[in-house]
Structure formats: structure tokens, C-alpha cells
XYZ file of C-alpha atoms in Angstrom:
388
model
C 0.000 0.000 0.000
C 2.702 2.733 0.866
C 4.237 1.756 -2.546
C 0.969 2.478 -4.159
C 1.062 5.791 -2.196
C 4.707 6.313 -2.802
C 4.063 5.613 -6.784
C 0.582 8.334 -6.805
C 2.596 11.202 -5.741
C 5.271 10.597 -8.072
C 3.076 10.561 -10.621
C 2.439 14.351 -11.157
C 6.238 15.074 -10.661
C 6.636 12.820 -14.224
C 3.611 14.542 -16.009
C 4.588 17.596 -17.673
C 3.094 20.638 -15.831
C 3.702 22.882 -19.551
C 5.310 22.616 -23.153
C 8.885 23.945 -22.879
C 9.858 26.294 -25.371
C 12.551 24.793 -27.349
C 16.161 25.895 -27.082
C 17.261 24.681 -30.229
C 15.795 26.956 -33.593
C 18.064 26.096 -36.461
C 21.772 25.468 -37.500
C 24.459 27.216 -39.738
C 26.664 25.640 -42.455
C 30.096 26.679 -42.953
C 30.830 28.110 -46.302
C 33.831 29.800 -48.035
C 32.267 33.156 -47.619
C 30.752 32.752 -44.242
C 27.587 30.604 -42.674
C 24.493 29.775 -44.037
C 21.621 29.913 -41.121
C 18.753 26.952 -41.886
C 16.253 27.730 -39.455
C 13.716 25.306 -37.711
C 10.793 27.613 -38.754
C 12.104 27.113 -42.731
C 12.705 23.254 -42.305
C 8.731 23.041 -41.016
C 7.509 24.875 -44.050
C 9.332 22.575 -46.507
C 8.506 19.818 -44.062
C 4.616 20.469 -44.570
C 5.161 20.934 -48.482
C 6.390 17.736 -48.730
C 4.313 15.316 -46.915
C 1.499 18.028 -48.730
C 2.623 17.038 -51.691
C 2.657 13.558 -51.333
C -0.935 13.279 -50.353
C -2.031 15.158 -53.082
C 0.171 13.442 -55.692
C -1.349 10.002 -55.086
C -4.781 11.763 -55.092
C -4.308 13.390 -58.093
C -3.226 10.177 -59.542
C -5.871 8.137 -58.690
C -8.066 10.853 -60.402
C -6.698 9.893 -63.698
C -4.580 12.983 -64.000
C -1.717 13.110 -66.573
C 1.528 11.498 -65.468
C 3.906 14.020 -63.982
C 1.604 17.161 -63.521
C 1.214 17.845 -60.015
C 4.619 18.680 -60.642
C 4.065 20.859 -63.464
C 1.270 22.575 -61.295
C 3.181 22.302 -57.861
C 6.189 24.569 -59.461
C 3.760 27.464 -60.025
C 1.917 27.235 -57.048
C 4.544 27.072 -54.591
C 6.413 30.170 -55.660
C 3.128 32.181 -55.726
C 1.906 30.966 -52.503
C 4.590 31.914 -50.601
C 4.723 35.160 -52.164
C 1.419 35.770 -51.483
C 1.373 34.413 -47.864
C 4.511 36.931 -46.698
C 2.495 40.053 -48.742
C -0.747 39.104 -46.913
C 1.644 38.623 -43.516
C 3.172 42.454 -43.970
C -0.336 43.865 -45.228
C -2.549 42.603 -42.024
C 0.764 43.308 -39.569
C 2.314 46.530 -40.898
C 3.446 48.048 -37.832
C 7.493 46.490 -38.111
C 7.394 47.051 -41.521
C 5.790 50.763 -42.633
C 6.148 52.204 -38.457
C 2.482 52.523 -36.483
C 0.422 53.993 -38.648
C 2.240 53.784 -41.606
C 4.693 56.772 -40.185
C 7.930 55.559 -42.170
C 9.191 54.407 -39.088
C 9.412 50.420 -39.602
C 12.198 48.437 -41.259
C 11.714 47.348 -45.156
C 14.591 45.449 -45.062
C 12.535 42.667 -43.035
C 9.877 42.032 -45.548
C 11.758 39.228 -47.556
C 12.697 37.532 -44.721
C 10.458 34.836 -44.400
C 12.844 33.100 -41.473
C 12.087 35.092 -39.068
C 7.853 34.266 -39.605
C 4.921 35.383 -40.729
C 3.292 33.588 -44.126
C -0.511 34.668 -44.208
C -2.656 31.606 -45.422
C -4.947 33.542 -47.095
C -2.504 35.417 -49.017
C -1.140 31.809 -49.616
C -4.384 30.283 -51.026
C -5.122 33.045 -53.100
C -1.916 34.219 -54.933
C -0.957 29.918 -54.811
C -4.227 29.356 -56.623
C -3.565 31.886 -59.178
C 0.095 29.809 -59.863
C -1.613 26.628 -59.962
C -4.289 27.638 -62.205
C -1.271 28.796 -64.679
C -0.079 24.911 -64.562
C -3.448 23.894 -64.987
C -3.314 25.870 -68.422
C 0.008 24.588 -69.292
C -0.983 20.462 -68.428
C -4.388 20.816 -69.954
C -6.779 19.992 -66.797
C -9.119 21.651 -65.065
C -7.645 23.560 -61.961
C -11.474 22.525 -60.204
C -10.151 19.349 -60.344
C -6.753 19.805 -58.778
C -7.804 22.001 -56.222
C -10.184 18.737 -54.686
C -7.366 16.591 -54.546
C -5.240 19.077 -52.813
C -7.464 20.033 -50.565
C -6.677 17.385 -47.433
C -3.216 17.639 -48.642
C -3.072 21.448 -48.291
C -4.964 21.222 -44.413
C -2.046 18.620 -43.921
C 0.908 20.795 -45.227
C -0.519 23.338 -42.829
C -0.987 20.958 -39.651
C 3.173 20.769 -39.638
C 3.929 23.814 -40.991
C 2.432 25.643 -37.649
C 5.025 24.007 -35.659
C 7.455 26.266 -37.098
C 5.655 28.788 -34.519
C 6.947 26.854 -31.840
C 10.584 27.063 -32.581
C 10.297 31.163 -32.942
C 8.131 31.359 -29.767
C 5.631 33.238 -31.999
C 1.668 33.638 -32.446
C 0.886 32.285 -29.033
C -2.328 32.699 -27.054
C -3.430 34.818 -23.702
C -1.980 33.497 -19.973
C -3.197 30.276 -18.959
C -3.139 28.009 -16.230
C -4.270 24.689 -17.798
C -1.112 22.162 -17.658
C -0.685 22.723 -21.248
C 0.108 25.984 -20.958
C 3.252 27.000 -23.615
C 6.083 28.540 -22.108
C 7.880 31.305 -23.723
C 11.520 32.773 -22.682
C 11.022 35.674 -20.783
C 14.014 37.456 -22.964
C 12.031 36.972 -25.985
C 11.227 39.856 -27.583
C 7.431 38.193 -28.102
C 7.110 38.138 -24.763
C 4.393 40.296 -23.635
C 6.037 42.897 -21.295
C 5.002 43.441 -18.148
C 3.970 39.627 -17.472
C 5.319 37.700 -14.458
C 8.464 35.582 -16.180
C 6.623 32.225 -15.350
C 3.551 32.941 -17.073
C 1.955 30.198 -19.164
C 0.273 30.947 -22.433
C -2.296 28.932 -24.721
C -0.809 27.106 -27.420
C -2.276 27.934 -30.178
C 0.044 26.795 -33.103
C -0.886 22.938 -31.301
C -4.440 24.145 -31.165
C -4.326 24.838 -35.059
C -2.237 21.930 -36.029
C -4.536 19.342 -34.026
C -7.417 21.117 -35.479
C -5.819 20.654 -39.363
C -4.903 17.262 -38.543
C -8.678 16.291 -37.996
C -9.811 17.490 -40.758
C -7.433 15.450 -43.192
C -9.102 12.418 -41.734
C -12.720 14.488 -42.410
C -12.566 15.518 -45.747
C -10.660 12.035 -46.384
C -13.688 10.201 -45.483
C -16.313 12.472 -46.855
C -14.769 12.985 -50.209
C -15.297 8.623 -50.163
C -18.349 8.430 -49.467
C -19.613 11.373 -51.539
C -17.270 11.927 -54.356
C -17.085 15.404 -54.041
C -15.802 16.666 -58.045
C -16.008 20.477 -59.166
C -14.266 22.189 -56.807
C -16.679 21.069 -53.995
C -13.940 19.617 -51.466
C -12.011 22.565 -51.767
C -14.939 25.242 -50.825
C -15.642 22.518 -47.474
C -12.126 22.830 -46.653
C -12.310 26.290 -46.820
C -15.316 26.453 -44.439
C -13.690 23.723 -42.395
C -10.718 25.766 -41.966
C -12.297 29.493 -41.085
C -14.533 27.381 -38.863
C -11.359 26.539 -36.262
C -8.706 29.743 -37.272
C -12.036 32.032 -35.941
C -11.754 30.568 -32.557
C -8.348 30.264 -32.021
C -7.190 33.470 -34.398
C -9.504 35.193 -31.403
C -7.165 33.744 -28.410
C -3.933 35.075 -30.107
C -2.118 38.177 -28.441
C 0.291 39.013 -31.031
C 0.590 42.143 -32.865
C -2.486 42.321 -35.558
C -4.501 44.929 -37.325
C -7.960 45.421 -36.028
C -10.804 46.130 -37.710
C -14.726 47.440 -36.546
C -17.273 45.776 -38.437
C -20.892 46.103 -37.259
C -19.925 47.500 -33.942
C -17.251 44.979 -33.459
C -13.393 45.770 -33.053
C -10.917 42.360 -33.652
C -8.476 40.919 -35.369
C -8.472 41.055 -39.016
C -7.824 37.116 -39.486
C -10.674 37.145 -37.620
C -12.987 39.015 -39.884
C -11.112 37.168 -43.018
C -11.994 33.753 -41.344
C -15.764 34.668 -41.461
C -15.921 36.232 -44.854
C -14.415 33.320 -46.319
C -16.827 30.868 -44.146
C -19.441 32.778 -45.863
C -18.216 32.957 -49.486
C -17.311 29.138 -49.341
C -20.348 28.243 -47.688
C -22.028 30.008 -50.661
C -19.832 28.326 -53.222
C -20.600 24.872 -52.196
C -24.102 25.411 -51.992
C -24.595 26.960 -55.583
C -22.273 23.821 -56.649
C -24.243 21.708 -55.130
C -27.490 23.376 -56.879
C -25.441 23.299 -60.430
C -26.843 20.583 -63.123
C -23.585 18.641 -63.736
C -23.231 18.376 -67.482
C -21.572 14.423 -68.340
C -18.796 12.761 -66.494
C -16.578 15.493 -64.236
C -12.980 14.649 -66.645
C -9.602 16.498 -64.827
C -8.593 16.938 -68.718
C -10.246 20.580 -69.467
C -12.348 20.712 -72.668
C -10.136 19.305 -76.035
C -7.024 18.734 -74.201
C -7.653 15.371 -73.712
C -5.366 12.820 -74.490
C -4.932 11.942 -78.021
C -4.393 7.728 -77.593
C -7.933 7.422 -75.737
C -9.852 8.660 -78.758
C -7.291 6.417 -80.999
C -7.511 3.486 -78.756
C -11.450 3.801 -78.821
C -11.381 4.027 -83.055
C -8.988 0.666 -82.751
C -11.292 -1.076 -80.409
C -14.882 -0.662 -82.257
C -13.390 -1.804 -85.423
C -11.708 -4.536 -83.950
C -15.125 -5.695 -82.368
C -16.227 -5.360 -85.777
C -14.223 -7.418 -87.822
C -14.631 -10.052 -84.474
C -17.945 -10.433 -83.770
C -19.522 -13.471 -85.697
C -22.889 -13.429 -87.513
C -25.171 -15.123 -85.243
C -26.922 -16.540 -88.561
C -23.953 -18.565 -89.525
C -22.502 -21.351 -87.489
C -18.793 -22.233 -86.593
C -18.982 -25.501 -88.522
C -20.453 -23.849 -92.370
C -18.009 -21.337 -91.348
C -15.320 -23.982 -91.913
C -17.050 -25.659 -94.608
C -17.181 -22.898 -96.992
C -13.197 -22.368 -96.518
C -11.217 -23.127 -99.958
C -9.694 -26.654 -99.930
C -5.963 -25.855 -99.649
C -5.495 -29.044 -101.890
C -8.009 -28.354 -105.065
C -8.891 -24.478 -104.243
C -12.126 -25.629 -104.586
C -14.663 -24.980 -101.846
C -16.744 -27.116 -99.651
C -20.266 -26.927 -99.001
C -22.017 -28.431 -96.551
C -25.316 -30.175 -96.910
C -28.140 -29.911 -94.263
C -28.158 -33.378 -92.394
C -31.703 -33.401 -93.217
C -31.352 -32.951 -96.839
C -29.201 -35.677 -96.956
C -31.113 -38.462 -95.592
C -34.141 -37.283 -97.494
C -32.132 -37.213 -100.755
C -32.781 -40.482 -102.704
C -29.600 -42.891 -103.942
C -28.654 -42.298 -107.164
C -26.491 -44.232 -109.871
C -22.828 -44.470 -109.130
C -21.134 -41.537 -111.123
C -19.412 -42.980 -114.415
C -16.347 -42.241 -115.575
C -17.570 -38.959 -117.931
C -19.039 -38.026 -114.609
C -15.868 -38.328 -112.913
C -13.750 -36.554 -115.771
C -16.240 -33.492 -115.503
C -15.851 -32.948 -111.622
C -12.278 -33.583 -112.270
C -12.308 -30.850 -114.881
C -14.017 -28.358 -112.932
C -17.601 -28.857 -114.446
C -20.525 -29.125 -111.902
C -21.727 -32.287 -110.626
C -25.574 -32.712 -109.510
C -26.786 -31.370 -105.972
C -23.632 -29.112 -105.577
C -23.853 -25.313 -105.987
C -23.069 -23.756 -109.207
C -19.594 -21.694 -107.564
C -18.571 -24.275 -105.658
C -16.578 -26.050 -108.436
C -15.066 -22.304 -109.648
C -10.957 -22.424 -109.328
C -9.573 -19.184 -108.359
């Protein structure tokens, strides 16, 4: 019994009280000229395009898609969504960048560098659907169809790519007391000043990435049992998406613009989140409504492959020359075949016929010279005895 007692008050000693921040946040190379810094935050962006990628690659493939075009698609995309993540990063937190209030204050210099943080997913989705819908063009499919088989892929990508928060203590919540409470380095300069140095905050990069890791295994299962095609997968991740970054965009206490809309002052993620709830919702909906026209093809409209309309031509006139006249059986078949030994053919004579036929005289030798000679002998058709 004491050991039972002894082994129960251990047991909250072992169980984490908080998430440590981490110590370690990237490494350097050596090179001729100096070091090369590869940062932790960097390593989880590339870490969540890859396993992103993968996902979507053997969705996209099972789809029917050309050979070798998420790649093709993938190396617009990626460019433009990263672009278009930092811009919307520096437009809805201007403050380091232009000074408060735009005053000239702030620090140009740290708009390209993406190591330090700050990627905007909206700006991402947008300016990264604009790329992909370029290598959509340029393969000849329909960027509807890509964007549905990205879509748990992209939530994915995202679900590891918020860990990169973690490393640069960034884009944390308000104080907390719940034992999963984040702890940040009190010489951090995200650390909100004038809190006590062992203050816990909410974790909200885990909150996010838990959240994004659910709904890969939703939209997984509801795109097989409904099949969603046109785009439709892509407007529920959407919603799916705004549905959890409201809530937990609305616990952050990191430098943000704010914006009044009916009354109400927050965050402008915030207010993006719920437009974008809306306009999806809307999307899906009308979708939903739309007559579909045929069967939903990835290949957009006389761009598709070449060998399928070939390999169709081939295959009807193959089934043509194949498929036997049901009036005619296998064995007349045969019997109508020139003898390879006289070139003459062979008809056959309906087993009924024959038994009714009566016995006539044995041929006589004239007889046998004319059949011999080609001339037509009685009860045989007229061509029968024709050399060609």
C-alpha cells in the first residue's frame, strides 16, 4: 500500500506541468564566404510541403490525371503561394514594416525575410491558386479538379507547418493556467512585457495543427463516401478551416490589425476567417445546386489525351471485324473455306437434306472426268466447283 502511495505522488512530478519552449531553432553551415543559417521555422515549411505534396500526388493520380503534372502545377503554385502568404503577412501586420500607422518608421529590409515568420494563409491560397491555375493551363486539366485533390493535402501541409511557430516562440495565445500551458523565454522579444516571467500561455500553433490534422481524416472520409468533383472539397475545406482559425485566431495576443465591423473591433484574421466561411459556404451550396453536365474529366475541354480517342477508333473496329454473324454457325463457317489441296470450296449439306435425298447411280467415268475438270456435278452449288 505505501508503494501504491509512494508511486501516486510521483506521478504528477513525471507529467509535464507545460510545453517547454525549445532551445534549439536552427543550425548554420560553414561556407567559403561565411555561414548559411537553416532555421527550424524554414525546415517546417518545406517539411509540410512535402508530406502536402505527397498526399495530393497520389490523389491526383488516382483521379486519372496526366503522369507528372502535379509537378508541373506544384512549381507554379509554390512560388506564388509563398509570395502571397509573406504580402498578406506584412499587409494585415504593418506596424514592423511601414512604423504605427504607416509613419515611415518600420524596417523594409525585413519584408523578404520569411525566417524570421509570418506567411498569411490567405494570401497563400489566393496568390498559390492563381500559380496553380497557370499549370493547370500549361498540363491541360481543369484547376477545379486539382484544387479537390489538394485540398486534405493542403490542411495537412498546414498541420506541420504551424510548428514552425513553436521554434520562434511566436503567435501564441493569452496566460493560462491549464497544464498545457506553452512557455515562452522571458528574454524573448514576443514576450508580452510586463507579465510575471513564469507565465503560461495557450498554445495555439498545437491548437491549429490538431485542429488541421482532424480534418485530413474528415474531408478524407467524406470525399469517399460522396465523391465530391467540381471544386466542392475545396470550398468545405475552406469552411472547415475558417470554422477553427475564428476561434483560435480570437485567443492570439500578437501584434495584428484590427478592424470594426458592425460594432465589433478584432483581429483582421478574424474578420477574413468569417468572410471566407461565408463565401465558401455560398460556393458549395450553388455547386451543389449546379446541373452537372456528363462525367466530371480532370482533362479541361479538347485537351484530352490523343491515344484514348485512338484506342477507342482501334477497339470498335476490332469488335467489328470479331464479332460473328449469329446466322452462320462455326462448322459452315469452316465448310465454306477453300480446300488448300483443289482451291475448290466445300459446301455443306443440311443433315436433313441428306437423308431425305434419294440414292442415285454411281457416277461414271464422264461423270468423274467433268468434276475432275471443274464442271458441276448434280446437288452441288453452281460456284462451288469455280478455281480461283
Amino acid at each position: 500500500m505505501q508503494t501504491l502511495l509512494h508511486a501516486a505522488t510521483l506521478v504528477p512530478a513525471l507529467v509535464p506541468a507545460s510545453i517547454p519552449s525549445p532551445d534549439w531553432s536552427g543550425f548554420d553551415i560553414p561556407l567559403p564566404w561565411g555561414t548559411l543559417r537553416i532555421h527550424a521555422y524554414a525546415l517546417c515549411i518545406l517539411a509540410g510541403i512535402v508530406v502536402g505534396l505527397w498526399l495530393t500526388s497520389v490523389r491526383w493520380a488516382k483521379r486519372g490525371a496526366p503522369e507528372g503534372s502535379v509537378w508541373d502545377i506544384v512549381v507554379w503554385a509554390i512560388p506564388f503561394g509563398i509570395i502571397g502568404g509573406r504580402l498578406y503577412h506584412v499587409l494585415s501586420s504593418p506596424d514592423a514594416y511601414f512604423g504605427p500607422g504607416f509613419d515611415g518608421t518600420g524596417d523594409l529590409s525585413l519584408i523578404p525575410q520569411i525566417q524570421r515568420g509570418g506567411l498569411g494563409i490567405w494570401g497563400a491560397v489566393v496568390l498559390g491558386a492563381v500559380g496553380a491555375w497557370i499549370g493547370c493551363r500549361r498540363s491541360g486539366v481543369k484547376l477545379s479538379a486539382f484544387v479537390d485533390a489538394a485540398a486534405p493535402g493542403l490542411l495537412l501541409a498546414q498541420a506541420v507547418g504551424r510548428w514552425g511557430n513553436w521554434f520562434n516562440q511566436e503567435l501564441f495565445g493569452g496566460p493560462t493556467d491549464l497544464p498545457w500551458g506553452l512557455q515562452i523565454d522571458a528574454d524573448n522579444p514576443n514576450f508580452p512585457a510586463g507579465t510575471p516571467a513564469d507565465t503560461l500561455f495557450h498554445p495555439t500553433f498545437l491548437y491549429e495543427s490538431l485542429w488541421n490534422l482532424a480534418g485530413v481524416v474528415i474531408l478524407l472520409a467524406l470525399d469517399r463516401k460522396f465523391n465530391f468533383r467540381r471544386g466542392r472539397l475545396f470550398w468545405l475545406y475552406a469552411m472547415y478551416y475558417t470554422l477553427g482559425r475564428v476561434w483560435i485566431e480570437a485567443m492570439r495576443i500578437d501584434d495584428a490589425e484590427q478592424i470594426a465591423l458592425f460594432g465589433i473591433t478584432t483581429r483582421l484574421n478574424v474578420w477574413t476567417s468569417i468572410f471566407v466561411f461565408l463565401a465558401a459556404l455560398a460556393a458549395f451550396i450553388l455547386l451543389r445546386l449546379k446541373k452537372r453536365n456528363g462525367q466530371d474529366s480532370v482533362y479541361l475541354p479538347g485537351r484530352e489525351p490523343a491515344k484514348e480517342e485512338g484506342t477507342k477508333a482501334i477497339a470498335t473496329e476490332a469488335d467489328g471485324v470479331r464479332d460473328p454473324d449469329p446466322g452462320v454457325s462455326d462448322s459452315e463457317s469452316r465448310d465454306n473455306l477453300p480446300d488448300n489441296q483443289s482451291g475448290s470450296r466445300r459446301v455443306s449439306v443440311p443433315t436433313e437434306d441428306a437423308e431425305a435425298a434419294p440414292a442415285g447411280p454411281a457416277p461414271g467415268p464422264d461423270a468423274t472426268a467433268a468434276g475432275k475438270s471443274g464442271s458441276t456435278a448434280t446437288g452441288t452449288a453452281p460456284e462451288a466447283g469455280t478455281t480461283k
